[in-house]
XYZ file of C-alpha atoms in Angstrom:
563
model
C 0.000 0.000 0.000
C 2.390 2.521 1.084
C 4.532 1.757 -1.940
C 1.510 2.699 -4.028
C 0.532 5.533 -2.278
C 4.088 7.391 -2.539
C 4.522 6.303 -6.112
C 1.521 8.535 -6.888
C 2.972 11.859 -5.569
C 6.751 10.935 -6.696
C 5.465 10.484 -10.388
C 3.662 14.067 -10.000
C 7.437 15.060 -9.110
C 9.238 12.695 -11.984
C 6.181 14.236 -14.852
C 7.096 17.719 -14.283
C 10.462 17.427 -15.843
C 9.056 17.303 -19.035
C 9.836 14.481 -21.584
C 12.043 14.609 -24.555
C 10.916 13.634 -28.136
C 9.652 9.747 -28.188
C 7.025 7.935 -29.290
C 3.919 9.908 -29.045
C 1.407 6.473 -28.803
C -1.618 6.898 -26.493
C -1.284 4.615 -23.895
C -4.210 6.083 -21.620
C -6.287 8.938 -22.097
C -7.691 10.779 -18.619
C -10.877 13.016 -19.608
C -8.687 15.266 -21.915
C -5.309 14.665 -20.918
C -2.931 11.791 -22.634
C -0.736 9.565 -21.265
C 1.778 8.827 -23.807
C 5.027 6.285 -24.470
C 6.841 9.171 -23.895
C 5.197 10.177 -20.363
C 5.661 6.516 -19.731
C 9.260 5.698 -20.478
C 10.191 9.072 -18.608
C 8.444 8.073 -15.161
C 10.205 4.947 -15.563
C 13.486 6.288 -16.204
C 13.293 8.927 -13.567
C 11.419 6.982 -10.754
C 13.122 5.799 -7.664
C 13.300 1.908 -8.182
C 11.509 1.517 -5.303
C 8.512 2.446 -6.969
C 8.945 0.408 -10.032
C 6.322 -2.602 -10.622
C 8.139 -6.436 -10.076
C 7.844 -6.871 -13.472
C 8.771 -5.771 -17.085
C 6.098 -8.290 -18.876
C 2.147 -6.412 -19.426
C 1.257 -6.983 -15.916
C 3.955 -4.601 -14.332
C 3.159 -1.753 -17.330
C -0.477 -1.952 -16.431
C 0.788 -1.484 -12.776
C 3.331 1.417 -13.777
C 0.259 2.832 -16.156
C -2.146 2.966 -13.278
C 0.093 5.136 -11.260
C 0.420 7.802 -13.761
C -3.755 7.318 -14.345
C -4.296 7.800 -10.863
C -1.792 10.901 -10.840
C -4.179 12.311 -13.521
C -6.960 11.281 -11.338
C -6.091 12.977 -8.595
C -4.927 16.272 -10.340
C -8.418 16.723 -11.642
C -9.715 16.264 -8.267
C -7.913 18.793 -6.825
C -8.862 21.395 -9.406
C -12.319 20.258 -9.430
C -12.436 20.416 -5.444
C -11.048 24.370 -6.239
C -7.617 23.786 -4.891
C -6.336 26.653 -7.140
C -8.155 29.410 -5.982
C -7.260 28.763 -2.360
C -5.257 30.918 -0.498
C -2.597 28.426 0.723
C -2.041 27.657 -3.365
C -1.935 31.377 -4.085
C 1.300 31.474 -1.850
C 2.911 28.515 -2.176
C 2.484 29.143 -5.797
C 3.771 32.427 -5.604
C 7.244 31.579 -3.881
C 7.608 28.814 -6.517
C 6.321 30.808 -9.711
C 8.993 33.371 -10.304
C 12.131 31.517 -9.678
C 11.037 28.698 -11.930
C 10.146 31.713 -14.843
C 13.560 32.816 -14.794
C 15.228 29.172 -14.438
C 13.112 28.456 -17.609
C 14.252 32.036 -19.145
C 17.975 31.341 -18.404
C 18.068 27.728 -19.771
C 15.835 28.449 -23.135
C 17.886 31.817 -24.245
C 21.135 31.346 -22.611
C 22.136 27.364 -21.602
C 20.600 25.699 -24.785
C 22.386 28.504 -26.976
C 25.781 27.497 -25.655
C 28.390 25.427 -28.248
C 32.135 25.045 -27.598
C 34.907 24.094 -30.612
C 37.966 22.206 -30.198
C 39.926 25.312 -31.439
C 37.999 27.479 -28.514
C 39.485 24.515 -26.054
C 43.029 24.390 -27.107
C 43.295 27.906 -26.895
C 41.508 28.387 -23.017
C 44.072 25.636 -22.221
C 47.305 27.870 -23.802
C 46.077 30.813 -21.192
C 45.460 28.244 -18.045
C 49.625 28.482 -17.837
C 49.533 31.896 -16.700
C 49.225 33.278 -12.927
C 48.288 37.166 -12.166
C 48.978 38.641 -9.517
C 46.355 42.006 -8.926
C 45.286 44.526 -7.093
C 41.670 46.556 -7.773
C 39.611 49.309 -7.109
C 35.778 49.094 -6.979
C 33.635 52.393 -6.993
C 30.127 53.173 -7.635
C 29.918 54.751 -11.003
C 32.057 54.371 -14.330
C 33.268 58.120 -14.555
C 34.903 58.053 -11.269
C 36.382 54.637 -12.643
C 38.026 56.230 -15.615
C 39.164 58.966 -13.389
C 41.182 56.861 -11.220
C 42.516 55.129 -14.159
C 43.524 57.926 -15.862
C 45.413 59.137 -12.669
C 46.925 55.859 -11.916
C 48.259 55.666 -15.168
C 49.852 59.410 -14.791
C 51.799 58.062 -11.575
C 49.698 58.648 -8.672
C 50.236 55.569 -6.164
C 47.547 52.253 -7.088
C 46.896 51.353 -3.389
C 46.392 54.850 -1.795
C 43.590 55.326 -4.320
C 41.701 52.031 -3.615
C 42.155 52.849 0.086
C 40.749 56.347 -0.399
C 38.530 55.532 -2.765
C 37.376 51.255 -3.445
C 34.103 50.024 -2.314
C 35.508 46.779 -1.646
C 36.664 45.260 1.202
C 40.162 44.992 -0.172
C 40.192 48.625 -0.299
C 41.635 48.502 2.825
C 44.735 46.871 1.870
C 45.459 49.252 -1.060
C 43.541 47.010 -3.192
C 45.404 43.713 -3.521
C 43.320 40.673 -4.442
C 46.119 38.393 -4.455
C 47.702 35.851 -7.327
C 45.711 33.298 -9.198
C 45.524 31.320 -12.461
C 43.665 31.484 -15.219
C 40.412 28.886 -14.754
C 40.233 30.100 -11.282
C 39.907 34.089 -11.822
C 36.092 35.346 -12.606
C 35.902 35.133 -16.357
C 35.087 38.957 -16.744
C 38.181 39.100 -14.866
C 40.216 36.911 -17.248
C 39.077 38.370 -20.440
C 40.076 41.626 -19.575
C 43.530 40.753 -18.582
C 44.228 38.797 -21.753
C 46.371 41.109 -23.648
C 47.658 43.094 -20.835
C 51.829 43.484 -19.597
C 53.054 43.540 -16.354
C 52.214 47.255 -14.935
C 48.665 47.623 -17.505
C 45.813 48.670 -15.589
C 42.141 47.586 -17.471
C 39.660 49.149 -18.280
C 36.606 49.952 -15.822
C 34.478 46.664 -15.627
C 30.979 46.702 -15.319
C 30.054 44.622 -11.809
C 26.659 43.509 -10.045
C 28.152 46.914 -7.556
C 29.545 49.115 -9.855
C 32.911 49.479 -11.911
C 36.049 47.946 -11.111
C 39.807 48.613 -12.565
C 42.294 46.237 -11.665
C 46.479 46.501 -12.149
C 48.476 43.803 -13.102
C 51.388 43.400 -11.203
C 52.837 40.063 -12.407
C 52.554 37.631 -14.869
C 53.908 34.106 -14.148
C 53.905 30.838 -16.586
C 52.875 27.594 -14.468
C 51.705 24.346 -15.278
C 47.994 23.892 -14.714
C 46.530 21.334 -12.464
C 43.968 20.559 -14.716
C 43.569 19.568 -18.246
C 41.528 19.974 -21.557
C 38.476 18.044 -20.216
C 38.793 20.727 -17.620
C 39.147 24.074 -20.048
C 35.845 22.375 -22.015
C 34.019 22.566 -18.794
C 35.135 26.260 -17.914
C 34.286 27.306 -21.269
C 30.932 26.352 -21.186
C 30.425 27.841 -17.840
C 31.800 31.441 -18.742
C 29.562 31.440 -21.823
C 26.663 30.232 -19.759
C 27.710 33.342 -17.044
C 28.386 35.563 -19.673
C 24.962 35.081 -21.467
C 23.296 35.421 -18.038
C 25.526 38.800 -17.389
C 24.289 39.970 -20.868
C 20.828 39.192 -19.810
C 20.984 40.766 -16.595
C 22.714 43.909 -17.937
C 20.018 44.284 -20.625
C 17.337 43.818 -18.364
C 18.659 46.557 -16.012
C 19.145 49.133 -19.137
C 15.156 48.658 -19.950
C 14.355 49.312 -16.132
C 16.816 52.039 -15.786
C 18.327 50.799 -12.451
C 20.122 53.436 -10.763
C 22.238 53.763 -7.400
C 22.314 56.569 -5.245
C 26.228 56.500 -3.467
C 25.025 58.592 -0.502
C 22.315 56.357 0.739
C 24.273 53.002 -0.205
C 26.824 54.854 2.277
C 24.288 55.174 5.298
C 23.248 51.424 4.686
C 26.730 50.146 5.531
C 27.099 53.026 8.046
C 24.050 50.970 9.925
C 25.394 48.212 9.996
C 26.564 46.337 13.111
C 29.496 44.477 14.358
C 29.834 41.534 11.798
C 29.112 38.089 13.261
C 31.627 35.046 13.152
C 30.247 31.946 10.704
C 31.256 29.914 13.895
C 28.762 32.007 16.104
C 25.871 31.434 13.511
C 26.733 27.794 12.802
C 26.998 26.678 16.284
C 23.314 28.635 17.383
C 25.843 31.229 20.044
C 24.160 33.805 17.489
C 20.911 33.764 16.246
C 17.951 36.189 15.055
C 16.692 36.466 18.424
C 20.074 38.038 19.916
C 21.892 39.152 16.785
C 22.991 42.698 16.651
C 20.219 44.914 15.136
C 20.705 47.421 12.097
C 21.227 50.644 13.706
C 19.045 52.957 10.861
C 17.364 55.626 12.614
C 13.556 55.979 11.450
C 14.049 59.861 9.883
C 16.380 57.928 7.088
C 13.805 55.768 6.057
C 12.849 57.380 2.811
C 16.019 58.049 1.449
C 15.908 56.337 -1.928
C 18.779 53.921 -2.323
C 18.304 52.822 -5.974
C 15.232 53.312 -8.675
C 14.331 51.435 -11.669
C 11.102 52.018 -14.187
C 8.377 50.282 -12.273
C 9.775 51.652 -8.713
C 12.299 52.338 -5.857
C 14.087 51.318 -2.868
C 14.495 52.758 0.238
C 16.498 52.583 3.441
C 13.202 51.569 5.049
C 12.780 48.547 2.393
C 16.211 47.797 3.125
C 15.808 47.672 6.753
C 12.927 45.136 6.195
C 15.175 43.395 4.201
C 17.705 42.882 6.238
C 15.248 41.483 8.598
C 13.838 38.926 6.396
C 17.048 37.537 5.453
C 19.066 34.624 7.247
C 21.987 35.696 9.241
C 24.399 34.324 6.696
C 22.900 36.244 4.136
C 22.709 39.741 5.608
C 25.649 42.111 4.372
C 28.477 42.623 5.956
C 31.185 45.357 7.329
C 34.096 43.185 6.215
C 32.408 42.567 2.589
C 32.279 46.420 1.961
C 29.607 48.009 0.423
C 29.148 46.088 -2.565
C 27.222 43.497 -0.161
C 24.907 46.297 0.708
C 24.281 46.015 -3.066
C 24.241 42.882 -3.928
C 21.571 42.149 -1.083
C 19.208 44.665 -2.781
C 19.983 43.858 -6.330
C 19.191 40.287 -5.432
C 15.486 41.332 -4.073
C 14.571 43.579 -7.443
C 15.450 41.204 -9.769
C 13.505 38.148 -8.138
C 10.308 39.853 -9.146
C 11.773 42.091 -12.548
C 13.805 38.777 -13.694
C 10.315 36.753 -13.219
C 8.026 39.312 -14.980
C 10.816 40.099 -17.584
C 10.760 36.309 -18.569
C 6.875 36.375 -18.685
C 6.141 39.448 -20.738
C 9.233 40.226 -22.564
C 10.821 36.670 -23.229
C 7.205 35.694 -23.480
C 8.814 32.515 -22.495
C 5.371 30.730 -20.754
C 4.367 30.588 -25.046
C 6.764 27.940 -25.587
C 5.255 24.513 -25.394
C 7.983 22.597 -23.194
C 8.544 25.219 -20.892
C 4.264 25.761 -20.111
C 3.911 22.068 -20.275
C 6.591 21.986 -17.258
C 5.028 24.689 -15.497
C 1.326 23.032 -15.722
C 2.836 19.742 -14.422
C 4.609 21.792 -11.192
C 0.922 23.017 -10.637
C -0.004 19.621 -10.479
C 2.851 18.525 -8.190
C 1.343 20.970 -5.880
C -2.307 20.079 -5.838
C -1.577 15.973 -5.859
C 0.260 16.946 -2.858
C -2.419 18.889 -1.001
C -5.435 16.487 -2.018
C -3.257 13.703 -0.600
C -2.640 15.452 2.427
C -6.147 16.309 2.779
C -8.119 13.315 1.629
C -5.911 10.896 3.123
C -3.042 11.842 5.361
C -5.141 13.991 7.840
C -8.163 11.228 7.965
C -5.432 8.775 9.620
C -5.731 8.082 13.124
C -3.687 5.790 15.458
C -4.512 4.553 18.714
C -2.462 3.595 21.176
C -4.147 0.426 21.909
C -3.540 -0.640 18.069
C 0.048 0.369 18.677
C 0.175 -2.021 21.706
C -0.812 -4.329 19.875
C 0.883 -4.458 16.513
C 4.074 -4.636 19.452
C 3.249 -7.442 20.712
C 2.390 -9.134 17.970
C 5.526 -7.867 15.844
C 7.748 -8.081 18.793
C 9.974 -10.575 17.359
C 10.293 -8.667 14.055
C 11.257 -4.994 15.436
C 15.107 -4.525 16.179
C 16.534 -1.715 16.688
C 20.016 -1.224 14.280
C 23.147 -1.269 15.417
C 24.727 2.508 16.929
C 28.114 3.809 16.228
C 29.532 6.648 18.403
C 32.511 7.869 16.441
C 35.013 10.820 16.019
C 35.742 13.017 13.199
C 38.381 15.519 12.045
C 38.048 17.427 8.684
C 40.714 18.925 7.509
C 41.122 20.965 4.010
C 43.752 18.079 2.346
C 45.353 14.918 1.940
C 48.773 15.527 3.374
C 47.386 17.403 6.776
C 44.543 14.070 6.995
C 47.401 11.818 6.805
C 49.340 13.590 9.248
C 46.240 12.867 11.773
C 45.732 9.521 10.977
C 49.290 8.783 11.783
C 49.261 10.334 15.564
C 45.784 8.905 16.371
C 47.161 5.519 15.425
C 50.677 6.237 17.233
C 47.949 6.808 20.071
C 47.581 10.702 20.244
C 44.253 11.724 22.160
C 41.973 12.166 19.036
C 39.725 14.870 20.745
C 42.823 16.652 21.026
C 43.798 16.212 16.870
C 40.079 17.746 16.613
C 41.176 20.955 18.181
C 44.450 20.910 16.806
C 43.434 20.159 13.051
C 39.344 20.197 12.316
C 38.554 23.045 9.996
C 34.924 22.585 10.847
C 33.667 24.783 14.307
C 30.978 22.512 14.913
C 33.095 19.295 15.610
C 35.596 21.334 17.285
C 33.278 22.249 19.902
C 32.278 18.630 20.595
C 35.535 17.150 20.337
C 34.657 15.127 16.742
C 32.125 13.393 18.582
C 29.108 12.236 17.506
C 27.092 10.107 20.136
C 25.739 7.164 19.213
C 23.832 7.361 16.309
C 21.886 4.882 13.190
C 23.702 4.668 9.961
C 22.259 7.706 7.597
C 22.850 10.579 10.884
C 26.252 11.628 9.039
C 25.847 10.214 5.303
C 29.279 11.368 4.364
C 31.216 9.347 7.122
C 28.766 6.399 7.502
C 30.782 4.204 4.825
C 33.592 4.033 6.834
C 32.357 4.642 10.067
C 30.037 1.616 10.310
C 33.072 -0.769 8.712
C 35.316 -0.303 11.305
C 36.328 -3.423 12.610
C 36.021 -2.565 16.490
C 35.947 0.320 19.103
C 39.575 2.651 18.754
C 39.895 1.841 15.113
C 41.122 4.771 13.084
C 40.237 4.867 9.481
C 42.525 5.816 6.773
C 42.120 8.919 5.334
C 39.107 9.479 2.825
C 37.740 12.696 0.995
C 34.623 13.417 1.352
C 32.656 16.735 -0.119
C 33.604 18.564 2.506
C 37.393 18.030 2.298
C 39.309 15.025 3.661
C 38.745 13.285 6.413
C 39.777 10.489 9.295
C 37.066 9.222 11.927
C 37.538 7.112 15.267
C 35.549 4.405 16.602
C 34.830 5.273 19.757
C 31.804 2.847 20.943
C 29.130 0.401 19.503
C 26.033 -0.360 20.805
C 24.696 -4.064 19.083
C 21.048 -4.392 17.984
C 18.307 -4.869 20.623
C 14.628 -5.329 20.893
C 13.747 -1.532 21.827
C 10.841 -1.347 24.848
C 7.332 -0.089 23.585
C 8.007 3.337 24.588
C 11.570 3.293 22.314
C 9.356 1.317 19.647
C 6.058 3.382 19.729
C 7.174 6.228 16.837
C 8.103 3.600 14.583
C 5.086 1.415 14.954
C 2.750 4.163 14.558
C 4.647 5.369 11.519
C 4.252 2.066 10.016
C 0.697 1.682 11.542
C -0.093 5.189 9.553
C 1.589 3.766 6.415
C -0.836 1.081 6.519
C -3.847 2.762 7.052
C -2.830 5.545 4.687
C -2.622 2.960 1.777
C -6.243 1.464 2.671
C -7.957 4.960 2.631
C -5.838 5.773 -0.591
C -7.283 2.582 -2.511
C -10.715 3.227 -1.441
C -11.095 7.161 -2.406
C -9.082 6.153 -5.242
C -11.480 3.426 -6.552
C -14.564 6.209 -6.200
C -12.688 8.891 -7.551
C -11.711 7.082 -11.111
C -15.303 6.936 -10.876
C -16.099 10.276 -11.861
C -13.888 10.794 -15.306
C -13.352 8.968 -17.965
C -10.869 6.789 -17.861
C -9.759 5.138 -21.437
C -6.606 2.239 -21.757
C -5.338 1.431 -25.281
C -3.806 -2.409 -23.924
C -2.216 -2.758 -27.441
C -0.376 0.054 -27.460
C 0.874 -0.494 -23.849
C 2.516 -3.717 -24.822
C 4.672 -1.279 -26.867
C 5.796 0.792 -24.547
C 9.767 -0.017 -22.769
C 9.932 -0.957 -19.179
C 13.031 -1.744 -18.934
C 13.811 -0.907 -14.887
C 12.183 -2.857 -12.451
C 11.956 -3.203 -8.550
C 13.405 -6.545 -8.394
């Protein structure tokens, strides 16, 4: 039952990335809508395999069939029932609507535009074997830019200028942003400098926060540390960036953004005392007792930017700042281009969205609106779900007594592991670790010594005992140690590189009712669920027409299965 049931609302999820060009055979026809080879093959492509029907044979594509009928189902029965015009779909809708119009807008006029040539490769590669080393100067409009240039270039000293004048938070160290290789640099960055001798100073850039110039100070040959397959990759990201910069800078000519330097300046004026990561990570800082924006009232109006279809105020940025997670909030040692980007980042959520909808008219073409219906209906399976079956379940606790001691045999708890970590940035510092916590060195010491990560450093690496899954990135070789003090080898994971302790195991055990009764009346929920699913299920198929073309589904691929 409960494999049914989620099947239903996954394949809402798996339909709404759209399918690519197949066979367009009927295999069912709901009402109106068509279920086709195509929708078919998709689901079963995309679909978690523990969804998939036993079998591949006619009896396991019926199965797989009447999923994505009763997905159909159920999305008419939500509409019907007037799920639309609720409130609750109004905002959940309205969070999801614009973000997925620019996605759409982004990968139809900039990502599916994108080719790169062998030639284009060869010659990315050539410029990987140079480092620059830079300094900059950031500033809020392009004539002051040019100014600065121009008397940089006629001998006044680089690095007073960015401290007397740069936005940035290098500013205070006369501007230098250190040495890097081309492949790591930001591609604006790079193609400016291509061309350029020791001592040239570029152009002003356009940024997200104004104009930058930046002076090259050395050039060095190295070998790069990656290769071709590499430069392909970067390639195809710059033009991807670059197309998206284009876009962006386009969009912000038609609207006519402008910034206004003097309020931008009593913006980053307000703001407090920055806040450590470490603080906000480990909970020692959160919105409750973080330090407030110190904008007096009487500022409020002061216009910090304007575009065609409005403004932005101090007093919107105050409310800003206030919606915003901690690590997102600007801050004093980011300068004020964060004050910037923070705002920019609000405006063009909502001009981005309604650029893509009435200018890019991009809703008109067929694959993106089909995806867009289908995310509707991901949203109103959901909800009818929820409504019509989830919220109709109840559990007792004498059925939850009971289903223990009749299952009592059959409910184990897993085995625990309580382990120790340190994370460190590479190889050569993890084996270091791994060497003096097998020579014996107290490992909650190595944490403290070497763990880049604050929140293991305040517990010593440890984690308590806990079920295979708590820490997915350490559970591989965790849970294979072969007994308590065992220290792995060193392993990377995402994170950065790795070497974990055993430091106690607790064996599987029969848990007591009270450890047992979550479980059971998950499972007891499951159940139930799955019984109230098949019956409103059975009535609701009931009400539309419901059409199978068996012929036609004997054509159709299943070529994934659950066993």
């Amino acid at each position: 039952m409960k494999r049914t049931v989620l099947c239903i609302v996954m394949i809402s999820m798996v339909l709404s990335v759209g399918c690519t060009k197949r066979e367009d055979l009927v295999l069912a026809r709901v009402e109106e809508k068509e279920i086709t080879v195509a929708d078919f093959e998709n689901a079963v492509e995309l679909l978690e395999t523990k969804h998939l029907p036993e079998t591949s044979d006619l009896e396991g594509k019926l199965e797989m069939l009447d999923h994505l009928i009763n997905k159909e189902v159920m999305a008419l029965k939500a509409r019907d029932a007037g799920y639309e015009r609720e409130e609750w779909f109004q905002n959940i809708w309205s969070r999801f609507r614009n973000p997925f119009l620019v996605t759409a807008m982004m990968d139809q006029l900039v990502r599916k535009q994108i080719t790169v040539t062998q030639e284009e490769i060869d010659e990315y590669y050539e410029q990987m074997h140079k480092e620059y080393t830079l300094s900059q100067i950031v500033v809020m409009n392009e004539e002051l830019a040019w100014e600065l240039r121009d008397r940089a270039l006629a001998g006044e000293d680089f690095a007073e200028l960015a401290k007397e004048y740069s936005i940035d938070e290098s500013g205070r160290n006369g501007g230098f942003a250190g040495s890097d290789t081309v492949g790591r640099i930001l591609w604006w960055v790079e193609e400016a400098l291509f061309g350029l001798q020791e001592g040239d100073i570029t152009t002003p850039l356009s940024t997200n926060t104004g104009y930058a110039i930046l002076k090259v100070h050395r050039i060095r040959r190295v070998v790069p540390d990656e290769g071709k397959d590499y430069a392909e990759k970067r390639i195809r990201a710059i033009k991807e960036k670059k197309g998206v910069t284009e876009l962006r800078t386009k969009v912000e000519k038609d609207i006519e953004l402008t910034w206004y330097p003097d309020a931008i300046d009593f913006a980053y004026s307000a703001l407090p005392d920055d806040v450590t990561f470490e603080d906000i990570i480990s909970y020692k800082v959160t919105r409750d007792n973080a330090p407030k924006l110190d904008l007096p009232a009487k500022y409020h109006d002061m216009i910090l930017c304007t575009y065609t279809d409005g403004s932005f105020t101090l007093g919107d940025f105050a409310e800003l700042y206030e919606e915003v997670g901690l690590p997102e909030r600007p801050r004093r040692d980011k300068g004020r281009e964060s004050v910037i980007n923070l705002v920019h980042r609000d405006i063009f959520d909502d001009v981005l969205a309604a650029y893509a909808e009435q200018e890019a008219k991009i809703l008109e073409i067929p694959e993106v609106k089909e995806a867009y219906e289908m995310r509707k209906e991901q949203f109103l399976v959901q909800k009818l779900y929820q409504d019509q079956v989830i919220d109709e379940v109840i559990v007792s606790k004498p059925e939850i007594e009971e289903y223990y001691n009749e299952h009592r045999d059959e409910i184990v708890l897993p085995e625990q592991r309580d382990f120790s970590i340190v994370l460190v940035a590479d190889q050569k510092t993890a084996n270091e670790v791994a060497l003096k916590a097998k020579s014996g060195a107290d490992f909650g010491d190595l944490v403290l010594k070497y763990s880049n990560d604050p929140t293991l450093r305040q517990s010593k690496g440890r984690t308590g005992l806990v079920y295979a899954g708590n820490y997915p990135d350490y559970d591989a070789v965790a849970f294979m140690l072969p007994h308590v003090g065992a220290v792995s080898e060193p392993f990377q994971t995402i994170r950065g590189w790795a070497v974990v302790k055993l430091e106690d195991i607790r064996q599987p055990e029969t848990p007591t009712l009270a450890e047992a009764t979550q479980t059971i009346k998950t499972t007891l929920k499951d159940i139930k669920a799955g019984e109230i699913f098949e019956e409103k299920m059975e009535k609701w198929r009931e009400e539309y027409a419901v059409e199978i073309f068996e012929d036609n589904v004997e054509k159709a691929k299943l070529e994934r299965t659950r066993l």
